[in-house]
Amino acid sequence: MLAINQGDAAADMRQIELWSSRAAASVVALLPLQAQDREPVEVPELAGLPEGAKIRVEVNRYERDRRNRAAALAIHGYLCKACDLDLGERYGPAAAGLIEVHHVTPVSEVGPAYIIDPNTDLVPLCPNCHAVAHRRSPPFSVDELRGMQRPD
Ligand SMILES: [Zn+2]
Ligand SMILES: [Zn+2]
């Protein structure tokens, strides 16, 4: 049995972090899509904590990115927004579902508290267009990528 409040504050904090990360994972799994980016999440009433204690925890970033990607693809589809390429159509089943998701506004610019809107902030790009977009900083826009393409 694991316990806290036995004299070692640093050890207590590690234990609380462990509990809260587990509790947050189970809470986040149940949240609707819209709520998942509200971080940190409040996790009330964990066993072993003082009455009324609340802990703020960071939602696992990988899980958040995974959901944002899924939301962006559900909204925008799997075609490249800059060249209309469907990788599954071009290469067959081996490439089905293969597409990259690009942040229209660089993550480094918006900061960690920014709540990403998959509708306006994320865009599917094929690996070619995505690479070209990042040849400049800030990246080329989808319209700029379209404008620089040459006919076959
Ligand atoms: Zn493309
Ligand atoms: Zn990108």
Short mmCIF file of N, CA and C and ligand atoms in Angstrom, two decimals:
data_model
loop_
_atom_site.label_atom_id
_atom_site.label_comp_id
_atom_site.label_asym_id
_atom_site.label_seq_id
_atom_site.Cartn_x
_atom_site.Cartn_y
_atom_site.Cartn_z
N MET A 1 0.84 -1.20 0.00
CA MET A 1 0.00 0.00 0.00
C MET A 1 0.88 1.25 0.00
N LEU A 2 0.57 2.15 -0.91
CA LEU A 2 1.34 3.39 -0.99
C LEU A 2 0.67 4.46 -0.14
N ALA A 3 1.48 5.26 0.50
CA ALA A 3 0.90 6.30 1.36
C ALA A 3 1.72 7.57 1.26
N ILE A 4 1.10 8.68 1.64
CA ILE A 4 1.81 9.95 1.69
C ILE A 4 1.71 10.51 3.10
N ASN A 5 2.25 11.70 3.30
CA ASN A 5 2.22 12.37 4.60
C ASN A 5 2.99 11.60 5.67
N GLN A 6 4.11 10.99 5.27
CA GLN A 6 4.93 10.28 6.25
C GLN A 6 6.26 10.98 6.44
N GLY A 7 6.34 12.25 6.10
CA GLY A 7 7.51 13.03 6.49
C GLY A 7 8.40 13.50 5.36
N ASP A 8 8.38 12.81 4.22
CA ASP A 8 9.28 13.19 3.13
C ASP A 8 8.47 13.90 2.05
N ALA A 9 8.56 15.24 2.04
CA ALA A 9 7.73 16.04 1.14
C ALA A 9 8.02 15.73 -0.33
N ALA A 10 9.29 15.56 -0.67
CA ALA A 10 9.65 15.29 -2.06
C ALA A 10 9.07 13.96 -2.52
N ALA A 11 9.15 12.96 -1.67
CA ALA A 11 8.60 11.65 -2.01
C ALA A 11 7.08 11.74 -2.14
N ASP A 12 6.46 12.51 -1.26
CA ASP A 12 5.01 12.71 -1.35
C ASP A 12 4.63 13.30 -2.69
N MET A 13 5.38 14.32 -3.11
CA MET A 13 5.05 14.98 -4.37
C MET A 13 5.18 14.02 -5.54
N ARG A 14 6.21 13.19 -5.50
CA ARG A 14 6.36 12.21 -6.59
C ARG A 14 5.17 11.26 -6.61
N GLN A 15 4.73 10.83 -5.44
CA GLN A 15 3.60 9.91 -5.36
C GLN A 15 2.32 10.58 -5.87
N ILE A 16 2.15 11.85 -5.48
CA ILE A 16 0.95 12.58 -5.92
C ILE A 16 0.97 12.78 -7.43
N GLU A 17 2.14 13.07 -7.96
CA GLU A 17 2.24 13.22 -9.42
C GLU A 17 1.88 11.93 -10.14
N LEU A 18 2.33 10.82 -9.58
CA LEU A 18 2.04 9.52 -10.18
C LEU A 18 0.53 9.27 -10.18
N TRP A 19 -0.10 9.48 -9.03
CA TRP A 19 -1.55 9.28 -8.94
C TRP A 19 -2.29 10.19 -9.90
N SER A 20 -1.88 11.46 -9.90
CA SER A 20 -2.66 12.42 -10.69
C SER A 20 -2.50 12.15 -12.18
N SER A 21 -1.32 11.67 -12.60
CA SER A 21 -1.17 11.39 -14.03
C SER A 21 -2.07 10.22 -14.42
N ARG A 22 -2.18 9.23 -13.54
CA ARG A 22 -3.07 8.11 -13.83
C ARG A 22 -4.52 8.57 -13.84
N ALA A 23 -4.88 9.37 -12.84
CA ALA A 23 -6.27 9.85 -12.76
C ALA A 23 -6.59 10.72 -13.96
N ALA A 24 -5.64 11.57 -14.37
CA ALA A 24 -5.88 12.45 -15.51
C ALA A 24 -6.08 11.63 -16.78
N ALA A 25 -5.29 10.59 -16.94
CA ALA A 25 -5.44 9.76 -18.15
C ALA A 25 -6.84 9.17 -18.22
N SER A 26 -7.36 8.72 -17.08
CA SER A 26 -8.69 8.11 -17.11
C SER A 26 -9.76 9.18 -17.31
N VAL A 27 -9.55 10.36 -16.77
CA VAL A 27 -10.52 11.45 -16.96
C VAL A 27 -10.52 11.90 -18.40
N VAL A 28 -9.34 12.11 -18.96
CA VAL A 28 -9.22 12.62 -20.33
C VAL A 28 -9.85 11.67 -21.33
N ALA A 29 -9.74 10.38 -21.06
CA ALA A 29 -10.29 9.39 -21.99
C ALA A 29 -11.80 9.54 -22.12
N LEU A 30 -12.44 10.13 -21.13
CA LEU A 30 -13.89 10.26 -21.13
C LEU A 30 -14.37 11.61 -21.62
N LEU A 31 -13.44 12.55 -21.80
CA LEU A 31 -13.85 13.90 -22.17
C LEU A 31 -14.29 13.96 -23.63
N PRO A 32 -15.30 14.79 -23.93
CA PRO A 32 -15.63 15.00 -25.34
C PRO A 32 -14.49 15.73 -26.02
N LEU A 33 -14.47 15.67 -27.33
CA LEU A 33 -13.37 16.21 -28.11
C LEU A 33 -13.07 17.67 -27.79
N GLN A 34 -14.12 18.46 -27.61
CA GLN A 34 -13.93 19.89 -27.41
C GLN A 34 -13.20 20.20 -26.11
N ALA A 35 -13.39 19.36 -25.11
CA ALA A 35 -12.86 19.69 -23.79
C ALA A 35 -11.41 19.25 -23.61
N GLN A 36 -10.90 18.43 -24.51
CA GLN A 36 -9.63 17.80 -24.21
C GLN A 36 -8.46 18.77 -24.18
N ASP A 37 -8.60 19.93 -24.78
CA ASP A 37 -7.47 20.84 -24.82
C ASP A 37 -7.45 21.82 -23.66
N ARG A 38 -8.46 21.74 -22.82
CA ARG A 38 -8.44 22.59 -21.63
C ARG A 38 -7.47 21.98 -20.64
N GLU A 39 -6.27 22.48 -20.67
CA GLU A 39 -5.31 21.95 -19.74
C GLU A 39 -4.73 23.09 -18.94
N PRO A 40 -4.30 22.93 -17.72
CA PRO A 40 -4.38 21.66 -17.00
C PRO A 40 -5.80 21.33 -16.56
N VAL A 41 -6.01 20.06 -16.29
CA VAL A 41 -7.32 19.57 -15.88
C VAL A 41 -7.37 19.50 -14.36
N GLU A 42 -8.51 19.85 -13.79
CA GLU A 42 -8.67 19.74 -12.34
C GLU A 42 -9.09 18.32 -11.99
N VAL A 43 -8.37 17.70 -11.13
CA VAL A 43 -8.71 16.34 -10.70
C VAL A 43 -9.05 16.37 -9.22
N PRO A 44 -10.33 16.37 -8.87
CA PRO A 44 -10.73 16.49 -7.47
C PRO A 44 -10.64 15.18 -6.71
N GLU A 45 -10.50 15.30 -5.42
CA GLU A 45 -10.70 14.19 -4.49
C GLU A 45 -9.92 12.93 -4.83
N LEU A 46 -8.60 13.06 -4.83
CA LEU A 46 -7.78 11.87 -4.97
C LEU A 46 -7.57 11.26 -3.58
N ALA A 47 -7.61 9.96 -3.53
CA ALA A 47 -7.44 9.27 -2.24
C ALA A 47 -6.10 9.64 -1.62
N GLY A 48 -6.09 9.86 -0.33
CA GLY A 48 -4.84 10.11 0.38
C GLY A 48 -4.46 11.56 0.45
N LEU A 49 -5.25 12.43 -0.18
CA LEU A 49 -4.94 13.86 -0.14
C LEU A 49 -5.83 14.54 0.89
N PRO A 50 -5.38 15.71 1.35
CA PRO A 50 -6.20 16.45 2.31
C PRO A 50 -7.58 16.73 1.72
N GLU A 51 -8.54 16.86 2.58
CA GLU A 51 -9.91 17.11 2.14
C GLU A 51 -9.98 18.34 1.24
N GLY A 52 -10.67 18.24 0.15
CA GLY A 52 -10.83 19.39 -0.73
C GLY A 52 -9.65 19.68 -1.62
N ALA A 53 -8.61 18.87 -1.53
CA ALA A 53 -7.41 19.14 -2.32
C ALA A 53 -7.69 18.95 -3.81
N LYS A 54 -7.14 19.83 -4.60
CA LYS A 54 -7.24 19.67 -6.05
C LYS A 54 -5.85 19.76 -6.64
N ILE A 55 -5.60 18.97 -7.62
CA ILE A 55 -4.29 18.98 -8.27
C ILE A 55 -4.48 19.34 -9.72
N ARG A 56 -3.61 20.23 -10.20
CA ARG A 56 -3.66 20.57 -11.61
C ARG A 56 -2.61 19.75 -12.33
N VAL A 57 -3.01 19.08 -13.37
CA VAL A 57 -2.07 18.22 -14.09
C VAL A 57 -2.10 18.57 -15.56
N GLU A 58 -1.00 18.34 -16.18
CA GLU A 58 -0.90 18.55 -17.61
C GLU A 58 -1.51 17.34 -18.33
N VAL A 59 -2.39 17.62 -19.26
CA VAL A 59 -2.90 16.53 -20.09
C VAL A 59 -1.75 16.06 -20.98
N ASN A 60 -1.65 14.76 -21.06
CA ASN A 60 -0.61 14.16 -21.87
C ASN A 60 -0.60 14.77 -23.28
N ARG A 61 0.52 15.34 -23.65
CA ARG A 61 0.58 16.08 -24.91
C ARG A 61 0.41 15.16 -26.12
N TYR A 62 0.96 13.98 -26.03
CA TYR A 62 0.83 13.05 -27.15
C TYR A 62 -0.64 12.74 -27.40
N GLU A 63 -1.37 12.48 -26.32
CA GLU A 63 -2.79 12.16 -26.46
C GLU A 63 -3.55 13.34 -27.06
N ARG A 64 -3.21 14.55 -26.65
CA ARG A 64 -3.87 15.74 -27.18
C ARG A 64 -3.59 15.89 -28.67
N ASP A 65 -2.32 15.72 -29.05
CA ASP A 65 -1.96 15.86 -30.47
C ASP A 65 -2.66 14.79 -31.31
N ARG A 66 -2.76 13.60 -30.75
CA ARG A 66 -3.40 12.50 -31.47
C ARG A 66 -4.86 12.85 -31.74
N ARG A 67 -5.53 13.42 -30.75
CA ARG A 67 -6.94 13.78 -30.92
C ARG A 67 -7.10 14.95 -31.87
N ASN A 68 -6.20 15.91 -31.80
CA ASN A 68 -6.26 17.04 -32.73
C ASN A 68 -6.08 16.56 -34.17
N ARG A 69 -5.17 15.64 -34.37
CA ARG A 69 -4.96 15.10 -35.71
C ARG A 69 -6.24 14.40 -36.20
N ALA A 70 -6.82 13.57 -35.34
CA ALA A 70 -8.04 12.85 -35.73
C ALA A 70 -9.15 13.84 -36.06
N ALA A 71 -9.28 14.88 -35.25
CA ALA A 71 -10.33 15.88 -35.48
C ALA A 71 -10.08 16.61 -36.78
N ALA A 72 -8.83 17.00 -37.05
CA ALA A 72 -8.51 17.72 -38.28
C ALA A 72 -8.83 16.88 -39.51
N LEU A 73 -8.52 15.59 -39.46
CA LEU A 73 -8.76 14.73 -40.62
C LEU A 73 -10.25 14.46 -40.79
N ALA A 74 -10.98 14.39 -39.68
CA ALA A 74 -12.43 14.21 -39.78
C ALA A 74 -13.06 15.43 -40.44
N ILE A 75 -12.52 16.62 -40.15
CA ILE A 75 -13.07 17.86 -40.70
C ILE A 75 -12.61 18.07 -42.14
N HIS A 76 -11.31 17.93 -42.39
CA HIS A 76 -10.73 18.33 -43.68
C HIS A 76 -10.58 17.18 -44.68
N GLY A 77 -10.62 15.95 -44.21
CA GLY A 77 -10.39 14.83 -45.09
C GLY A 77 -8.91 14.54 -45.29
N TYR A 78 -8.62 13.59 -46.18
CA TYR A 78 -7.25 13.08 -46.35
C TYR A 78 -6.56 13.59 -47.60
N LEU A 79 -7.20 14.50 -48.33
CA LEU A 79 -6.55 15.09 -49.50
C LEU A 79 -5.61 16.20 -49.06
N CYS A 80 -4.48 16.34 -49.74
CA CYS A 80 -3.59 17.45 -49.48
C CYS A 80 -4.29 18.76 -49.85
N LYS A 81 -4.31 19.71 -48.92
CA LYS A 81 -5.02 20.98 -49.17
C LYS A 81 -4.29 21.85 -50.17
N ALA A 82 -3.02 21.58 -50.38
CA ALA A 82 -2.24 22.44 -51.27
C ALA A 82 -2.12 21.90 -52.68
N CYS A 83 -2.28 20.57 -52.88
CA CYS A 83 -2.13 20.03 -54.24
C CYS A 83 -3.19 18.98 -54.57
N ASP A 84 -4.11 18.73 -53.65
CA ASP A 84 -5.22 17.79 -53.86
C ASP A 84 -4.79 16.33 -54.01
N LEU A 85 -3.54 16.04 -53.71
CA LEU A 85 -3.08 14.66 -53.83
C LEU A 85 -3.78 13.78 -52.79
N ASP A 86 -4.24 12.62 -53.25
CA ASP A 86 -4.75 11.58 -52.37
C ASP A 86 -3.72 10.45 -52.41
N LEU A 87 -2.96 10.34 -51.35
CA LEU A 87 -1.83 9.38 -51.36
C LEU A 87 -2.31 7.95 -51.53
N GLY A 88 -3.48 7.64 -50.94
CA GLY A 88 -4.02 6.29 -51.08
C GLY A 88 -4.40 5.98 -52.53
N GLU A 89 -4.87 7.02 -53.23
CA GLU A 89 -5.24 6.83 -54.63
C GLU A 89 -3.99 6.69 -55.51
N ARG A 90 -2.98 7.48 -55.19
CA ARG A 90 -1.75 7.48 -55.99
C ARG A 90 -0.95 6.19 -55.79
N TYR A 91 -0.83 5.76 -54.52
CA TYR A 91 0.07 4.64 -54.22
C TYR A 91 -0.66 3.35 -53.85
N GLY A 92 -1.97 3.40 -53.70
CA GLY A 92 -2.70 2.20 -53.33
C GLY A 92 -2.78 2.00 -51.83
N PRO A 93 -3.21 0.79 -51.43
CA PRO A 93 -3.51 0.52 -50.02
C PRO A 93 -2.35 0.81 -49.07
N ALA A 94 -1.12 0.66 -49.52
CA ALA A 94 0.02 0.88 -48.62
C ALA A 94 0.04 2.32 -48.11
N ALA A 95 -0.55 3.24 -48.86
CA ALA A 95 -0.53 4.66 -48.47
C ALA A 95 -1.88 5.15 -47.97
N ALA A 96 -2.84 4.25 -47.84
CA ALA A 96 -4.17 4.67 -47.40
C ALA A 96 -4.08 5.34 -46.03
N GLY A 97 -4.66 6.51 -45.92
CA GLY A 97 -4.68 7.23 -44.64
C GLY A 97 -3.40 7.97 -44.34
N LEU A 98 -2.44 7.91 -45.27
CA LEU A 98 -1.16 8.60 -45.04
C LEU A 98 -1.31 10.07 -45.43
N ILE A 99 -1.17 10.94 -44.47
CA ILE A 99 -1.25 12.38 -44.70
C ILE A 99 -0.63 13.05 -43.47
N GLU A 100 -0.06 14.21 -43.66
CA GLU A 100 0.53 14.92 -42.52
C GLU A 100 -0.40 16.06 -42.11
N VAL A 101 -0.36 16.42 -40.85
CA VAL A 101 -1.20 17.51 -40.35
C VAL A 101 -0.29 18.67 -39.97
N HIS A 102 -0.54 19.80 -40.61
CA HIS A 102 0.31 20.98 -40.47
C HIS A 102 -0.38 22.04 -39.61
N HIS A 103 0.38 22.66 -38.70
CA HIS A 103 -0.15 23.77 -37.90
C HIS A 103 -0.03 25.05 -38.72
N VAL A 104 -1.15 25.64 -39.06
CA VAL A 104 -1.14 26.86 -39.87
C VAL A 104 -0.35 27.96 -39.16
N THR A 105 -0.62 28.12 -37.88
CA THR A 105 0.18 29.03 -37.05
C THR A 105 1.16 28.18 -36.24
N PRO A 106 2.46 28.42 -36.39
CA PRO A 106 3.43 27.56 -35.71
C PRO A 106 3.18 27.44 -34.21
N VAL A 107 3.31 26.23 -33.70
CA VAL A 107 3.09 25.97 -32.28
C VAL A 107 3.96 26.88 -31.41
N SER A 108 5.17 27.13 -31.89
CA SER A 108 6.11 27.95 -31.11
C SER A 108 5.62 29.38 -30.97
N GLU A 109 4.73 29.81 -31.87
CA GLU A 109 4.22 31.18 -31.83
C GLU A 109 3.03 31.34 -30.90
N VAL A 110 2.17 30.32 -30.82
CA VAL A 110 0.92 30.48 -30.09
C VAL A 110 1.07 30.21 -28.60
N GLY A 111 2.08 29.45 -28.18
CA GLY A 111 2.28 29.20 -26.76
C GLY A 111 1.45 28.03 -26.26
N PRO A 112 1.83 27.49 -25.10
CA PRO A 112 1.24 26.25 -24.61
C PRO A 112 -0.21 26.37 -24.17
N ALA A 113 -0.67 27.58 -23.82
CA ALA A 113 -2.04 27.72 -23.31
C ALA A 113 -3.06 27.82 -24.44
N TYR A 114 -2.58 28.03 -25.66
CA TYR A 114 -3.47 28.21 -26.80
C TYR A 114 -4.26 26.94 -27.08
N ILE A 115 -5.57 27.10 -27.28
CA ILE A 115 -6.40 25.94 -27.60
C ILE A 115 -6.53 25.84 -29.11
N ILE A 116 -6.01 24.76 -29.64
CA ILE A 116 -6.00 24.57 -31.10
C ILE A 116 -7.40 24.26 -31.60
N ASP A 117 -7.79 24.97 -32.65
CA ASP A 117 -9.06 24.68 -33.33
C ASP A 117 -8.72 23.87 -34.59
N PRO A 118 -9.07 22.57 -34.58
CA PRO A 118 -8.69 21.73 -35.72
C PRO A 118 -9.27 22.22 -37.04
N ASN A 119 -10.36 23.00 -36.96
CA ASN A 119 -11.00 23.50 -38.17
C ASN A 119 -10.16 24.58 -38.86
N THR A 120 -9.59 25.49 -38.06
CA THR A 120 -8.89 26.63 -38.63
C THR A 120 -7.37 26.59 -38.43
N ASP A 121 -6.90 25.87 -37.44
CA ASP A 121 -5.47 25.89 -37.11
C ASP A 121 -4.69 24.73 -37.73
N LEU A 122 -5.39 23.70 -38.16
CA LEU A 122 -4.72 22.52 -38.69
C LEU A 122 -5.16 22.26 -40.13
N VAL A 123 -4.23 21.77 -40.92
CA VAL A 123 -4.54 21.52 -42.33
C VAL A 123 -3.77 20.27 -42.79
N PRO A 124 -4.45 19.37 -43.52
CA PRO A 124 -3.74 18.19 -44.03
C PRO A 124 -2.87 18.55 -45.23
N LEU A 125 -1.63 18.13 -45.21
CA LEU A 125 -0.70 18.35 -46.33
C LEU A 125 0.00 17.03 -46.66
N CYS A 126 0.25 16.79 -47.95
CA CYS A 126 1.06 15.63 -48.33
C CYS A 126 2.50 15.91 -47.90
N PRO A 127 3.32 14.86 -47.78
CA PRO A 127 4.71 15.06 -47.32
C PRO A 127 5.49 16.06 -48.19
N ASN A 128 5.23 16.08 -49.50
CA ASN A 128 5.93 17.04 -50.38
C ASN A 128 5.56 18.48 -50.03
N CYS A 129 4.27 18.76 -50.04
CA CYS A 129 3.82 20.13 -49.77
C CYS A 129 4.23 20.55 -48.36
N HIS A 130 4.15 19.61 -47.42
CA HIS A 130 4.51 19.94 -46.04
C HIS A 130 5.99 20.35 -45.95
N ALA A 131 6.82 19.60 -46.67
CA ALA A 131 8.25 19.92 -46.65
C ALA A 131 8.51 21.30 -47.27
N VAL A 132 7.81 21.58 -48.37
CA VAL A 132 8.00 22.88 -49.03
C VAL A 132 7.50 24.01 -48.12
N ALA A 133 6.37 23.78 -47.45
CA ALA A 133 5.82 24.80 -46.54
C ALA A 133 6.86 25.23 -45.52
N HIS A 134 7.64 24.26 -45.03
CA HIS A 134 8.61 24.56 -43.98
C HIS A 134 9.99 24.95 -44.52
N ARG A 135 10.07 25.21 -45.82
CA ARG A 135 11.32 25.74 -46.36
C ARG A 135 11.50 27.20 -45.94
N ARG A 136 10.43 27.80 -45.43
CA ARG A 136 10.51 29.18 -44.95
C ARG A 136 9.95 29.24 -43.53
N SER A 137 10.45 30.18 -42.77
CA SER A 137 9.91 30.40 -41.44
C SER A 137 9.53 31.88 -41.30
N PRO A 138 8.25 32.23 -41.05
CA PRO A 138 7.12 31.31 -40.88
C PRO A 138 6.80 30.55 -42.16
N PRO A 139 6.10 29.42 -42.05
CA PRO A 139 5.87 28.57 -43.21
C PRO A 139 5.05 29.28 -44.30
N PHE A 140 5.21 28.79 -45.53
CA PHE A 140 4.34 29.23 -46.62
C PHE A 140 2.90 28.83 -46.31
N SER A 141 1.95 29.68 -46.70
CA SER A 141 0.54 29.36 -46.51
C SER A 141 0.08 28.38 -47.59
N VAL A 142 -1.09 27.80 -47.37
CA VAL A 142 -1.67 26.88 -48.36
C VAL A 142 -1.85 27.61 -49.69
N ASP A 143 -2.33 28.86 -49.64
CA ASP A 143 -2.51 29.62 -50.87
C ASP A 143 -1.17 29.86 -51.58
N GLU A 144 -0.15 30.17 -50.83
CA GLU A 144 1.17 30.37 -51.43
C GLU A 144 1.68 29.07 -52.07
N LEU A 145 1.45 27.95 -51.37
CA LEU A 145 1.88 26.67 -51.93
C LEU A 145 1.15 26.38 -53.25
N ARG A 146 -0.14 26.69 -53.26
CA ARG A 146 -0.92 26.49 -54.50
C ARG A 146 -0.38 27.37 -55.61
N GLY A 147 -0.06 28.61 -55.25
CA GLY A 147 0.39 29.58 -56.25
C GLY A 147 1.74 29.24 -56.87
N MET A 148 2.60 28.52 -56.15
CA MET A 148 3.94 28.25 -56.68
C MET A 148 4.01 26.96 -57.49
N GLN A 149 2.91 26.19 -57.51
CA GLN A 149 2.96 24.91 -58.24
C GLN A 149 2.88 25.13 -59.75
N ARG A 150 3.60 24.30 -60.47
CA ARG A 150 3.59 24.37 -61.93
C ARG A 150 2.76 23.23 -62.49
N PRO A 151 2.12 23.46 -63.60
CA PRO A 151 1.33 22.38 -64.20
C PRO A 151 2.22 21.21 -64.62
N ASP A 152 1.67 20.00 -64.61
CA ASP A 152 2.43 18.80 -64.97
C ASP A 152 2.98 18.88 -66.39
ZN ZN B 1 0.47 18.30 -51.54
ZN ZN B 2 3.98 21.79 -40.54
#
